[in-house]
mmCIF file of C-alpha atoms in Angstrom:
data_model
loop_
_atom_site.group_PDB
_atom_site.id
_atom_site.type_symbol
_atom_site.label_atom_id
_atom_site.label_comp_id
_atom_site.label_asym_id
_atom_site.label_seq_id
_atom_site.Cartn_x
_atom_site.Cartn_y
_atom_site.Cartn_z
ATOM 1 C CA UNK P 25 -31.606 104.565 -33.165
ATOM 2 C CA UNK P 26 -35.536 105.165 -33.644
ATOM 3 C CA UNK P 27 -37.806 102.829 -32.356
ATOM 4 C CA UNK P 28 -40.242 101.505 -35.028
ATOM 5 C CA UNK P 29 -43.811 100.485 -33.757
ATOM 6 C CA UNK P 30 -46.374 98.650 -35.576
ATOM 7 C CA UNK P 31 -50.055 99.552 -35.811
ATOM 8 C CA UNK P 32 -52.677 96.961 -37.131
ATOM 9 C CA UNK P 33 -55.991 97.586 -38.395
ATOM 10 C CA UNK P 34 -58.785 95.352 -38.943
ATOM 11 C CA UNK P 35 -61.320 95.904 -40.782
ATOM 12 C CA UNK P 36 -64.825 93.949 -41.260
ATOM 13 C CA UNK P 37 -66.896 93.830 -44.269
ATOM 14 C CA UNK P 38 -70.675 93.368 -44.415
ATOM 15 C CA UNK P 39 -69.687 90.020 -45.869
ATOM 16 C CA UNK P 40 -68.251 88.817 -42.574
ATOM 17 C CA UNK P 41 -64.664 88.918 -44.495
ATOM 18 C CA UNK P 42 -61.880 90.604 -42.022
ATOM 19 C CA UNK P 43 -59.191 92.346 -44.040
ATOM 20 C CA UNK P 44 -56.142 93.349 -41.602
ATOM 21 C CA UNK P 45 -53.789 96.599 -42.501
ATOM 22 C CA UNK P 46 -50.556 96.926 -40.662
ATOM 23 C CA UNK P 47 -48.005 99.559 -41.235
ATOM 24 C CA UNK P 48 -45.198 100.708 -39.205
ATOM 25 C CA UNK P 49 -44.304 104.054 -37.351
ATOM 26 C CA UNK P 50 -41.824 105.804 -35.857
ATOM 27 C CA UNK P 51 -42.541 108.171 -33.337
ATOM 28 C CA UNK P 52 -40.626 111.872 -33.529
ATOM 29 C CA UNK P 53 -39.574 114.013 -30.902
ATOM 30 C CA UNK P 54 -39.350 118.369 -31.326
ATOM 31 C CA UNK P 55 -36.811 119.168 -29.394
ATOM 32 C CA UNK P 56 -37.281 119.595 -25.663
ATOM 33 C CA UNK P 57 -40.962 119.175 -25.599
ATOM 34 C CA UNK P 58 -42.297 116.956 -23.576
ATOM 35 C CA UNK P 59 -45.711 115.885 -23.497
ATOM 36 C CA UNK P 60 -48.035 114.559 -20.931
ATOM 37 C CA UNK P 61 -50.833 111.513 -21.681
ATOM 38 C CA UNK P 62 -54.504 111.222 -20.946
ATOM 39 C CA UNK P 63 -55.608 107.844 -21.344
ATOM 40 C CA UNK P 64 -59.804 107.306 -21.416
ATOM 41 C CA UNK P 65 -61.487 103.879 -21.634
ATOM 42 C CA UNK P 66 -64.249 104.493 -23.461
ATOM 43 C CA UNK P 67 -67.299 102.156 -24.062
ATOM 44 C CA UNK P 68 -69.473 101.760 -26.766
ATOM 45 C CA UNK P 69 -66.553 101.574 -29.676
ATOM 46 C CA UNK P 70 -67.621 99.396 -32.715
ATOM 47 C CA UNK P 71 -66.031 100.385 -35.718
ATOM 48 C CA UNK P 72 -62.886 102.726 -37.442
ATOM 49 C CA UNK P 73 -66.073 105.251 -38.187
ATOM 50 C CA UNK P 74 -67.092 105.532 -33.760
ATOM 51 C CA UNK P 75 -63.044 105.754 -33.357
ATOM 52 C CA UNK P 76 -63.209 108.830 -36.502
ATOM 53 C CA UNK P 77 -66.183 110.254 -34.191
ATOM 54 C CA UNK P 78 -65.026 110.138 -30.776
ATOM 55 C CA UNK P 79 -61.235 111.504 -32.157
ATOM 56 C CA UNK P 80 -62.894 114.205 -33.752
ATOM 57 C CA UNK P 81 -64.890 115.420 -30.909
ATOM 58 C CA UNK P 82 -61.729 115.008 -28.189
ATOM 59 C CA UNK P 83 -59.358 116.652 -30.445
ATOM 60 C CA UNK P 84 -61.077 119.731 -30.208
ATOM 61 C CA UNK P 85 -60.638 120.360 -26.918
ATOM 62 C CA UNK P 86 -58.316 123.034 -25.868
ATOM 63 C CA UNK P 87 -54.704 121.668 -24.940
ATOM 64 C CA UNK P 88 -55.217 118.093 -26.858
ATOM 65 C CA UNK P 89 -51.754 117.833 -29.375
ATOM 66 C CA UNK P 90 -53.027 114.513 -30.551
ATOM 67 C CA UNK P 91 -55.604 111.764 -29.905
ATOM 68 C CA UNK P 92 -55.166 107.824 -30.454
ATOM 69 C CA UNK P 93 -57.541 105.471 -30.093
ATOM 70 C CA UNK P 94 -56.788 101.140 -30.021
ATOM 71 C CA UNK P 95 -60.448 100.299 -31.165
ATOM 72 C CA UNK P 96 -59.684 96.520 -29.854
ATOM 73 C CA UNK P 97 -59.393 97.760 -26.071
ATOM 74 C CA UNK P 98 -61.514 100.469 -25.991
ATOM 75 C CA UNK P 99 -59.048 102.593 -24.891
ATOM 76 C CA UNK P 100 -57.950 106.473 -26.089
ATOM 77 C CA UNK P 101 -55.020 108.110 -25.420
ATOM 78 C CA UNK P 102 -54.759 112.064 -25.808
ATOM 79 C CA UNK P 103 -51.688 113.790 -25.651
ATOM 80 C CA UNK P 104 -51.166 117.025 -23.818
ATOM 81 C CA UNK P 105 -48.068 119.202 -24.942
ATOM 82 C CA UNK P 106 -45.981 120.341 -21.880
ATOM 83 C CA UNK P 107 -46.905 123.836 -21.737
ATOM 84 C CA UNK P 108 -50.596 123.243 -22.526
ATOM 85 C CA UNK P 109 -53.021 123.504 -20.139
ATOM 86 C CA UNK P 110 -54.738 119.681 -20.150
ATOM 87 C CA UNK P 111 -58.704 119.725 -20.323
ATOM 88 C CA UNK P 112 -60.657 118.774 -17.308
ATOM 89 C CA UNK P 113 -62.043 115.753 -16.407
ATOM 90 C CA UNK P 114 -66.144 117.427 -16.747
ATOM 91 C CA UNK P 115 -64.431 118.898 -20.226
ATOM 92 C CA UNK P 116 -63.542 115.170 -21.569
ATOM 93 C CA UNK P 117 -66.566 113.277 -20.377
ATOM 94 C CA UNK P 118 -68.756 116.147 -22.393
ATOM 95 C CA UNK P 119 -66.758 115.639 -25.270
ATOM 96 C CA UNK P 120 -67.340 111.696 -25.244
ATOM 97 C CA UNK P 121 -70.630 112.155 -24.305
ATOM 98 C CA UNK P 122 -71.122 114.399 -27.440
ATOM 99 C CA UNK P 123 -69.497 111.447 -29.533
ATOM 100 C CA UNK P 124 -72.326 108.719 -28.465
ATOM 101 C CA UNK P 125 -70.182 107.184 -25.970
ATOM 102 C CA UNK P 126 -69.784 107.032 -22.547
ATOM 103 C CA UNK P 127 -66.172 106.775 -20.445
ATOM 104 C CA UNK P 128 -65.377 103.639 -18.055
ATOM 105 C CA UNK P 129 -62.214 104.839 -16.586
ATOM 106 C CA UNK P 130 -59.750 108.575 -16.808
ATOM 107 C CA UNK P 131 -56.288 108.358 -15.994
ATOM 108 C CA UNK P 132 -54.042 110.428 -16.210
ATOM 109 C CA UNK P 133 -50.360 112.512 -15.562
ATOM 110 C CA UNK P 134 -51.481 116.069 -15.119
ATOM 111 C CA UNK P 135 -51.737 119.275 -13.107
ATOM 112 C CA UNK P 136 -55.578 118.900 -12.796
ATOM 113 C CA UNK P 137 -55.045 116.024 -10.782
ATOM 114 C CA UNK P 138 -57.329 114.032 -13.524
ATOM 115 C CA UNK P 139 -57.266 110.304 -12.296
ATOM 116 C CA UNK P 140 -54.989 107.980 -10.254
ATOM 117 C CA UNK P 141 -52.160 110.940 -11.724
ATOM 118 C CA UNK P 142 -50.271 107.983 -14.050
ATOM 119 C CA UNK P 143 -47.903 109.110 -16.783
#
């Protein structure tokens, strides 16, 4: 049985009017691999085009498989495939730092021993 999520998205107009998208997902799994998570509260987030920015700029670094960001809590989640070497702490902090933003908090499951090591 797949798990469905849903994923909503609000968006503001320059009018003041709030227009709310939601769609659901399913996640997918490739076969054995397994993948580790990064999660970085990040401050500074205002709109979907600072989330485009800052998702950008962190999924370019070496080892990131994907990058999700909940605008509402500040918070982005990158995700590390099992075999891939996750980027240091130094490595993300440039990379938001590079996006106009600065991190509040890294935590993280990984080798590097990035954060409080949660999964």
């Amino acid at each position: 049985m797949t798990r469905l999520f849903w994923k909503t998205i609000r968006l503001v107009s320059a009018a003041g009017i709030c227009l709310a998208l939601s769609f659901a997902f399913a996640p997918f799994v490739l076969g054995d691999v397994q993948q580790r998570e990064i999660a970085v509260r990040v401050g500074g987030l205002a709109c979907p085009f600072c989330v485009y920015g800052l998702e950008k700029h962190l999924g370019r670094l070496p080892g990131v498989e994907s990058v999700e960001t909940d605008l509402a809590h500040g918070q982005v989640v990158l995700r590390i495939e099992k075999n891939g070497n996750p980027p240091t702490e130094e490595r993300i902090r440039e990379a938001v730092k590079r996006a106009g933003f600065t991190v509040i908090e890294i935590r993280g499951g990984t080798s590097s021993g990035i954060g409080d090591g949660v999964d």
